[in-house]
């Protein structure tokens, strides 16, 4: 693989052409029978980026049922990650939460459960009583939680979504309420999947509850029956029909299938399976740069114990492409001619610009692989009494 260097004042820029051939593979049309009645809306998307790969009626407004649990879970997980909450915190079950319609956990007023237990129960069984307790204990009240859900939806660009309740039970004659779209559902799901715990918990086929005295079953019938499926939510709405959000991974490809408004259970699962199979037969994810990968280009270090360092990729970069395509990428390593010690581990020292057909498709930071102390500071420390 050839290297072409372009000299710039005070900088090193290396152009590395990369050709990634992919063996041509004939895509066979699906032989499975089409569902009797198609769902009202569907979207298939790349889980890593949210890029839509296939869609039908993606912006149709549909009564969301308990799809709001995805947003509630996201809000709680974001507060956990920020340190505002901890999973071991116990929450008390209010009279209102214990009396929530459709309760699945049989919670008793005054009972105490941890955030961890409640989140797991919500993601495994879609329990509306768990949603009510989480809303009370982490966001102040169900009404405050719904307001926060709408605010977060707005920040994600979910212009077709309006939450009116925690579990899709609100109704209004004045305006659409408790509605969403398939495209918006992809947006909130993509954001939720950034929190690995959500996916880990949603993949559980069953969950011991109350110290193992109760076993909650996962309602997603695709788990264990469709290759790669590992979540995420199944729900119904009297106004909207049967909904499904399915996440699946095979190899490096990670996708989300959203099915809204199916007429029945069979239709939603059949449609999701067909679209998932199509995605894995059509697309692949190619690693361009791996996190921690050395750039093989030494940069001089002035004033340090070592005279040079070899930067590494601070993050990884992979791109989604169709099977059978030949891929031409160019890596442009933009690094300084010299760095001055001290330099700390993971300090940004340059960047990798990734181009495809002369268009920039990604920029990856180049960082120091270790600490590089200044020589005089080390000598001073060594000479101290």
Short mmCIF file of C-alpha atoms in Angstrom, two decimals:
data_model
loop_
_atom_site.label_atom_id
_atom_site.label_comp_id
_atom_site.label_asym_id
_atom_site.label_seq_id
_atom_site.Cartn_x
_atom_site.Cartn_y
_atom_site.Cartn_z
CA UNK A 1 0.00 0.00 0.00
CA UNK A 2 1.66 3.19 -1.13
CA UNK A 3 2.20 6.29 0.96
CA UNK A 4 2.15 9.78 -0.59
CA UNK A 5 3.41 12.64 1.56
CA UNK A 6 2.43 16.26 1.19
CA UNK A 7 4.68 18.70 3.03
CA UNK A 8 3.08 21.63 4.80
CA UNK A 9 4.75 24.15 7.09
CA UNK A 10 4.68 22.80 10.65
CA UNK A 11 2.54 19.79 9.80
CA UNK A 12 2.69 16.28 8.41
CA UNK A 13 -0.14 15.20 6.14
CA UNK A 14 -0.07 11.64 4.83
CA UNK A 15 -2.57 10.43 2.26
CA UNK A 16 -3.30 6.73 2.54
CA UNK A 17 -5.47 5.25 -0.22
CA UNK A 18 -7.48 2.29 0.97
CA UNK A 19 -9.35 -0.09 -1.29
CA UNK A 20 -11.64 -2.51 0.46
CA UNK A 21 -13.02 -5.06 -2.00
CA UNK A 22 -16.08 -6.99 -1.01
CA UNK A 23 -16.88 -10.28 -2.61
CA UNK A 24 -19.88 -9.97 -4.86
CA UNK A 25 -22.84 -11.77 -3.43
CA UNK A 26 -26.09 -12.29 -5.24
CA UNK A 27 -29.03 -11.05 -3.21
CA UNK A 28 -31.79 -13.60 -3.42
CA UNK A 29 -35.34 -12.36 -3.20
CA UNK A 30 -37.24 -13.43 -0.12
CA UNK A 31 -39.27 -16.58 -0.64
CA UNK A 32 -41.43 -16.04 2.42
CA UNK A 33 -45.06 -15.13 1.92
CA UNK A 34 -46.13 -11.54 2.40
CA UNK A 35 -48.21 -10.83 5.48
CA UNK A 36 -51.94 -10.85 4.94
CA UNK A 37 -52.19 -7.17 5.90
CA UNK A 38 -49.24 -4.81 6.04
CA UNK A 39 -48.58 -2.69 9.14
CA UNK A 40 -49.48 0.97 8.81
CA UNK A 41 -45.86 2.16 9.06
CA UNK A 42 -42.37 0.66 9.12
CA UNK A 43 -38.79 1.90 9.28
CA UNK A 44 -35.52 -0.03 9.14
CA UNK A 45 -32.45 1.88 10.37
CA UNK A 46 -28.79 1.47 11.22
CA UNK A 47 -28.61 1.38 15.01
CA UNK A 48 -25.19 3.02 15.17
CA UNK A 49 -26.07 6.17 13.25
CA UNK A 50 -29.86 6.19 13.00
CA UNK A 51 -29.56 6.26 9.19
CA UNK A 52 -32.80 5.05 7.63
CA UNK A 53 -32.23 2.12 5.25
CA UNK A 54 -35.81 1.46 4.27
CA UNK A 55 -39.14 3.05 5.12
CA UNK A 56 -42.86 3.01 4.46
CA UNK A 57 -45.27 5.64 5.81
CA UNK A 58 -42.50 6.66 8.21
CA UNK A 59 -44.16 9.96 9.13
CA UNK A 60 -47.73 8.76 9.60
CA UNK A 61 -49.16 9.79 12.98
CA UNK A 62 -50.15 6.70 14.99
CA UNK A 63 -51.39 6.23 18.55
CA UNK A 64 -48.25 5.10 20.37
CA UNK A 65 -49.51 2.81 23.14
CA UNK A 66 -46.70 2.16 25.63
CA UNK A 67 -43.93 3.25 23.23
CA UNK A 68 -43.48 6.16 25.63
CA UNK A 69 -41.66 3.72 27.90
CA UNK A 70 -38.67 4.06 25.57
CA UNK A 71 -38.46 7.78 26.27
CA UNK A 72 -39.04 7.35 30.01
CA UNK A 73 -36.25 4.75 30.14
CA UNK A 74 -33.97 7.13 28.26
CA UNK A 75 -34.62 9.96 30.73
CA UNK A 76 -33.87 7.75 33.73
CA UNK A 77 -30.72 6.29 32.17
CA UNK A 78 -29.43 9.76 31.29
CA UNK A 79 -29.85 10.81 34.90
CA UNK A 80 -28.08 7.67 36.06
CA UNK A 81 -25.15 8.31 33.74
CA UNK A 82 -24.86 11.94 34.87
CA UNK A 83 -24.69 10.85 38.52
CA UNK A 84 -27.96 12.56 39.41
CA UNK A 85 -29.39 9.14 40.28
CA UNK A 86 -27.94 5.76 41.31
CA UNK A 87 -29.47 2.38 40.45
CA UNK A 88 -29.50 1.27 44.10
CA UNK A 89 -31.80 4.16 45.11
CA UNK A 90 -35.10 2.75 46.40
CA UNK A 91 -38.40 4.30 45.38
CA UNK A 92 -41.71 4.05 47.21
CA UNK A 93 -44.85 2.85 45.46
CA UNK A 94 -47.58 5.47 45.68
CA UNK A 95 -51.30 4.69 45.79
CA UNK A 96 -51.60 6.01 42.24
CA UNK A 97 -48.81 3.80 40.93
CA UNK A 98 -50.26 0.72 42.62
CA UNK A 99 -53.63 1.39 40.96
CA UNK A 100 -52.34 2.02 37.42
CA UNK A 101 -54.55 0.32 34.79
CA UNK A 102 -52.92 -2.72 33.21
CA UNK A 103 -50.49 -3.16 36.12
CA UNK A 104 -48.33 -6.25 35.61
CA UNK A 105 -46.18 -6.30 38.73
CA UNK A 106 -48.91 -6.25 41.37
CA UNK A 107 -47.11 -3.53 43.30
CA UNK A 108 -48.42 -2.62 46.75
CA UNK A 109 -48.70 0.90 48.09
CA UNK A 110 -45.72 1.66 50.36
CA UNK A 111 -43.58 -1.10 48.83
CA UNK A 112 -39.97 -0.09 48.08
CA UNK A 113 -38.07 -1.09 44.95
CA UNK A 114 -34.74 0.00 43.51
CA UNK A 115 -34.41 1.98 40.27
CA UNK A 116 -32.45 -0.99 38.91
CA UNK A 117 -35.35 -3.40 39.58
CA UNK A 118 -37.94 -1.06 38.12
CA UNK A 119 -35.99 -0.25 34.95
CA UNK A 120 -35.36 -3.92 34.29
CA UNK A 121 -39.05 -4.71 34.79
CA UNK A 122 -40.05 -1.86 32.49
CA UNK A 123 -37.74 -2.98 29.65
CA UNK A 124 -38.48 -6.70 30.00
CA UNK A 125 -42.23 -6.72 30.56
CA UNK A 126 -43.35 -3.18 29.70
CA UNK A 127 -45.01 -2.86 33.11
CA UNK A 128 -47.01 0.40 33.36
CA UNK A 129 -46.91 0.28 37.16
CA UNK A 130 -43.09 0.26 37.02
CA UNK A 131 -43.29 3.32 34.73
CA UNK A 132 -45.50 5.13 37.25
CA UNK A 133 -43.13 4.46 40.17
CA UNK A 134 -40.11 5.58 38.12
CA UNK A 135 -41.91 8.76 37.09
CA UNK A 136 -42.85 9.55 40.70
CA UNK A 137 -39.45 8.79 42.16
CA UNK A 138 -37.07 10.16 39.51
CA UNK A 139 -38.95 13.01 37.82
CA UNK A 140 -41.34 14.14 40.55
CA UNK A 141 -44.70 12.97 39.21
CA UNK A 142 -46.25 11.41 36.11
CA UNK A 143 -47.20 14.89 34.85
CA UNK A 144 -43.63 16.16 35.31
CA UNK A 145 -42.31 13.04 33.60
CA UNK A 146 -44.59 13.56 30.57
CA UNK A 147 -43.42 17.18 30.29
CA UNK A 148 -39.79 16.03 30.41
CA UNK A 149 -40.52 13.35 27.80
CA UNK A 150 -41.94 15.97 25.43
CA UNK A 151 -38.97 18.28 26.01
CA UNK A 152 -36.51 15.49 25.22
CA UNK A 153 -38.50 14.47 22.15
CA UNK A 154 -38.28 18.05 20.90
CA UNK A 155 -34.50 18.07 21.42
CA UNK A 156 -34.24 14.88 19.33
CA UNK A 157 -36.24 16.39 16.46
CA UNK A 158 -39.25 14.13 17.06
CA UNK A 159 -41.70 16.54 15.46
CA UNK A 160 -44.43 13.92 15.02
CA UNK A 161 -44.57 12.88 18.67
CA UNK A 162 -46.76 14.23 21.46
CA UNK A 163 -46.80 12.41 24.81
CA UNK A 164 -49.91 12.81 26.95
CA UNK A 165 -49.29 10.01 29.45
CA UNK A 166 -46.66 7.51 30.53
CA UNK A 167 -48.24 4.48 28.85
CA UNK A 168 -50.29 5.89 25.99
CA UNK A 169 -53.64 6.13 27.78
CA UNK A 170 -54.37 9.85 27.31
CA UNK A 171 -57.06 11.06 24.94
CA UNK A 172 -58.02 14.50 23.68
CA UNK A 173 -60.72 15.76 21.32
CA UNK A 174 -58.84 19.02 20.74
CA UNK A 175 -55.54 17.77 19.35
CA UNK A 176 -53.63 14.56 18.60
CA UNK A 177 -52.10 13.30 21.83
CA UNK A 178 -50.11 10.18 22.71
CA UNK A 179 -49.09 9.83 19.07
CA UNK A 180 -45.80 9.17 17.34
CA UNK A 181 -44.31 8.13 14.00
CA UNK A 182 -42.06 5.29 12.95
CA UNK A 183 -39.28 7.77 12.14
CA UNK A 184 -39.53 9.35 15.59
CA UNK A 185 -39.46 5.91 17.20
CA UNK A 186 -36.15 5.23 15.47
CA UNK A 187 -34.78 8.51 16.84
CA UNK A 188 -35.57 7.73 20.47
CA UNK A 189 -34.46 4.09 20.08
CA UNK A 190 -31.10 5.10 18.59
CA UNK A 191 -30.51 7.42 21.53
CA UNK A 192 -31.60 4.78 24.05
CA UNK A 193 -29.19 2.21 22.59
CA UNK A 194 -26.27 4.49 23.48
CA UNK A 195 -26.90 3.23 27.02
CA UNK A 196 -25.72 -0.39 26.95
CA UNK A 197 -27.75 -1.36 30.01
CA UNK A 198 -30.99 -0.80 28.13
CA UNK A 199 -30.10 -3.34 25.50
CA UNK A 200 -28.69 -5.83 27.98
CA UNK A 201 -31.87 -5.75 30.04
CA UNK A 202 -34.24 -5.81 27.05
CA UNK A 203 -32.51 -8.98 25.80
CA UNK A 204 -33.42 -10.95 28.93
CA UNK A 205 -35.96 -13.67 28.19
CA UNK A 206 -37.06 -13.62 31.79
CA UNK A 207 -36.42 -11.56 34.91
CA UNK A 208 -36.58 -12.76 38.53
CA UNK A 209 -38.56 -10.20 40.50
CA UNK A 210 -39.09 -9.69 44.23
CA UNK A 211 -36.10 -11.81 45.15
CA UNK A 212 -36.97 -14.53 42.65
CA UNK A 213 -40.51 -15.14 43.91
CA UNK A 214 -41.89 -13.86 40.59
CA UNK A 215 -40.53 -14.45 37.08
CA UNK A 216 -41.34 -11.74 34.55
CA UNK A 217 -41.45 -13.01 30.96
CA UNK A 218 -40.24 -10.95 28.02
CA UNK A 219 -43.12 -10.31 25.62
CA UNK A 220 -40.87 -10.12 22.53
CA UNK A 221 -41.45 -13.41 20.72
CA UNK A 222 -38.54 -12.76 18.34
CA UNK A 223 -36.00 -13.32 21.12
CA UNK A 224 -34.41 -16.72 20.64
CA UNK A 225 -36.32 -17.39 17.42
CA UNK A 226 -34.85 -14.86 14.96
CA UNK A 227 -31.07 -14.76 14.59
CA UNK A 228 -29.47 -11.72 16.18
CA UNK A 229 -32.60 -10.20 17.74
CA UNK A 230 -31.87 -8.87 21.23
CA UNK A 231 -34.76 -6.49 22.08
CA UNK A 232 -36.54 -4.12 22.45
CA UNK A 233 -40.28 -3.44 22.97
CA UNK A 234 -43.69 -4.94 22.17
CA UNK A 235 -46.92 -3.09 22.85
CA UNK A 236 -50.49 -2.61 21.67
CA UNK A 237 -52.77 0.38 21.41
CA UNK A 238 -56.56 0.18 21.08
CA UNK A 239 -56.38 3.14 18.68
CA UNK A 240 -53.06 2.37 16.98
CA UNK A 241 -52.79 -1.41 16.65
CA UNK A 242 -49.86 -3.74 17.40
CA UNK A 243 -46.38 -2.19 17.63
CA UNK A 244 -42.89 -3.68 17.71
CA UNK A 245 -39.41 -2.24 18.06
CA UNK A 246 -36.87 -4.96 17.27
CA UNK A 247 -33.09 -4.58 17.58
CA UNK A 248 -30.77 -7.11 15.98
CA UNK A 249 -27.05 -7.68 15.48
CA UNK A 250 -25.31 -10.05 13.10
CA UNK A 251 -21.57 -9.57 12.86
CA UNK A 252 -20.72 -5.88 12.71
CA UNK A 253 -24.15 -4.85 11.41
CA UNK A 254 -26.59 -3.53 14.00
CA UNK A 255 -30.14 -2.53 12.97
CA UNK A 256 -33.48 -1.36 14.31
CA UNK A 257 -36.82 -2.42 12.83
CA UNK A 258 -39.90 -0.39 13.83
CA UNK A 259 -43.33 -1.79 13.02
CA UNK A 260 -46.36 0.35 13.91
CA UNK A 261 -50.06 -0.30 13.49
CA UNK A 262 -50.04 -4.00 12.60
CA UNK A 263 -53.45 -5.65 12.60
CA UNK A 264 -52.32 -8.53 14.78
CA UNK A 265 -49.41 -10.29 16.45
CA UNK A 266 -48.52 -12.45 13.43
CA UNK A 267 -48.42 -9.49 11.05
CA UNK A 268 -46.03 -7.42 13.13
CA UNK A 269 -43.57 -10.28 13.67
CA UNK A 270 -43.69 -11.45 10.04
CA UNK A 271 -43.08 -7.93 8.74
CA UNK A 272 -40.21 -7.30 11.14
CA UNK A 273 -38.54 -10.60 10.29
CA UNK A 274 -38.72 -9.93 6.53
CA UNK A 275 -37.24 -6.45 6.83
CA UNK A 276 -34.49 -7.60 9.19
CA UNK A 277 -33.52 -10.46 6.85
CA UNK A 278 -33.45 -8.01 3.95
CA UNK A 279 -31.13 -5.64 5.82
CA UNK A 280 -28.56 -8.33 6.62
CA UNK A 281 -28.67 -9.63 3.04
CA UNK A 282 -28.20 -6.12 1.63
CA UNK A 283 -25.80 -4.24 3.92
CA UNK A 284 -22.55 -4.69 5.80
CA UNK A 285 -20.55 -2.48 8.17
CA UNK A 286 -16.87 -1.99 7.28
CA UNK A 287 -14.24 -0.99 9.83
CA UNK A 288 -12.12 1.86 8.43
CA UNK A 289 -10.20 2.77 11.60
CA UNK A 290 -10.22 0.85 14.88
CA UNK A 291 -9.93 2.61 18.23
CA UNK A 292 -6.37 2.39 19.55
CA UNK A 293 -4.94 1.52 16.13
CA UNK A 294 -1.39 2.95 15.71
CA UNK A 295 -0.99 5.38 12.82
CA UNK A 296 2.57 4.15 12.13
CA UNK A 297 3.73 7.75 11.76
CA UNK A 298 6.19 8.91 14.44
CA UNK A 299 5.95 12.50 15.62
CA UNK A 300 9.03 14.12 17.20
CA UNK A 301 8.81 15.12 20.88
CA UNK A 302 10.82 18.07 22.12
CA UNK A 303 11.99 18.23 25.73
CA UNK A 304 10.92 14.71 26.66
CA UNK A 305 12.68 11.54 27.77
CA UNK A 306 11.64 9.95 24.50
CA UNK A 307 12.32 11.58 21.18
CA UNK A 308 9.09 10.60 19.41
CA UNK A 309 5.62 9.12 19.84
CA UNK A 310 3.37 7.17 17.51
CA UNK A 311 -0.23 8.47 17.73
CA UNK A 312 -3.20 6.10 17.84
CA UNK A 313 -6.82 6.49 16.76
CA UNK A 314 -8.82 8.00 19.61
CA UNK A 315 -12.08 6.52 18.35
CA UNK A 316 -13.10 3.97 15.78
CA UNK A 317 -14.81 4.59 12.47
CA UNK A 318 -16.93 2.17 10.48
CA UNK A 319 -19.18 2.83 7.51
CA UNK A 320 -22.31 1.14 6.24
CA UNK A 321 -22.26 -0.03 2.63
CA UNK A 322 -24.10 -2.46 0.38
CA UNK A 323 -22.74 -5.92 -0.27
CA UNK A 324 -20.89 -6.39 -3.54
CA UNK A 325 -19.54 -2.85 -3.78
CA UNK A 326 -15.84 -1.98 -4.04
CA UNK A 327 -14.97 0.71 -1.54
CA UNK A 328 -12.32 3.40 -2.11
CA UNK A 329 -11.35 5.39 0.96
CA UNK A 330 -8.51 7.82 1.54
CA UNK A 331 -7.05 8.42 5.00
CA UNK A 332 -5.50 11.84 5.50
CA UNK A 333 -3.30 11.89 8.64
CA UNK A 334 -2.97 15.48 9.80
CA UNK A 335 -0.27 15.62 12.48
CA UNK A 336 2.14 18.28 13.77
CA UNK A 337 5.78 18.15 12.83
CA UNK A 338 6.79 18.29 16.51
CA UNK A 339 5.15 18.15 19.95
CA UNK A 340 6.47 19.57 23.21
CA UNK A 341 6.56 17.49 26.41
CA UNK A 342 4.81 16.95 28.74
CA UNK A 343 2.12 15.08 26.83
CA UNK A 344 -0.56 13.07 28.60
CA UNK A 345 -2.25 9.85 27.56
CA UNK A 346 -5.24 10.38 25.22
CA UNK A 347 -4.21 13.99 24.56
CA UNK A 348 -5.38 14.99 21.09
CA UNK A 349 -2.36 15.55 18.85
CA UNK A 350 -3.96 15.56 15.40
CA UNK A 351 -6.71 13.95 13.36
CA UNK A 352 -7.49 11.41 10.70
CA UNK A 353 -9.68 12.71 7.89
CA UNK A 354 -11.51 9.93 6.03
CA UNK A 355 -12.61 10.66 2.47
CA UNK A 356 -14.64 8.69 -0.02
CA UNK A 357 -14.72 9.95 -3.61
CA UNK A 358 -13.11 13.21 -2.47
CA UNK A 359 -15.87 13.81 0.10
CA UNK A 360 -15.09 13.90 3.83
CA UNK A 361 -17.16 11.19 5.52
CA UNK A 362 -15.57 11.21 9.00
CA UNK A 363 -12.91 12.83 11.16
CA UNK A 364 -11.24 10.72 13.87
CA UNK A 365 -9.01 12.22 16.59
CA UNK A 366 -5.38 11.08 16.75
CA UNK A 367 -4.23 10.86 20.38
CA UNK A 368 -1.15 10.09 22.43
CA UNK A 369 -0.92 6.40 23.41
CA UNK A 370 0.74 7.13 26.78
CA UNK A 371 2.15 9.82 29.07
CA UNK A 372 5.32 11.52 27.81
CA UNK A 373 6.73 13.58 30.71
CA UNK A 374 9.17 16.43 30.25
CA UNK A 375 12.80 15.44 30.81
CA UNK A 376 13.53 18.28 33.23
CA UNK A 377 10.53 17.43 35.46
CA UNK A 378 11.68 13.80 35.72
CA UNK A 379 15.26 14.82 36.54
CA UNK A 380 14.00 17.31 39.13
CA UNK A 381 11.89 14.65 40.81
CA UNK A 382 14.76 12.16 40.78
CA UNK A 383 17.11 14.69 42.42
CA UNK A 384 14.74 15.62 45.26
CA UNK A 385 15.75 14.48 48.76
#
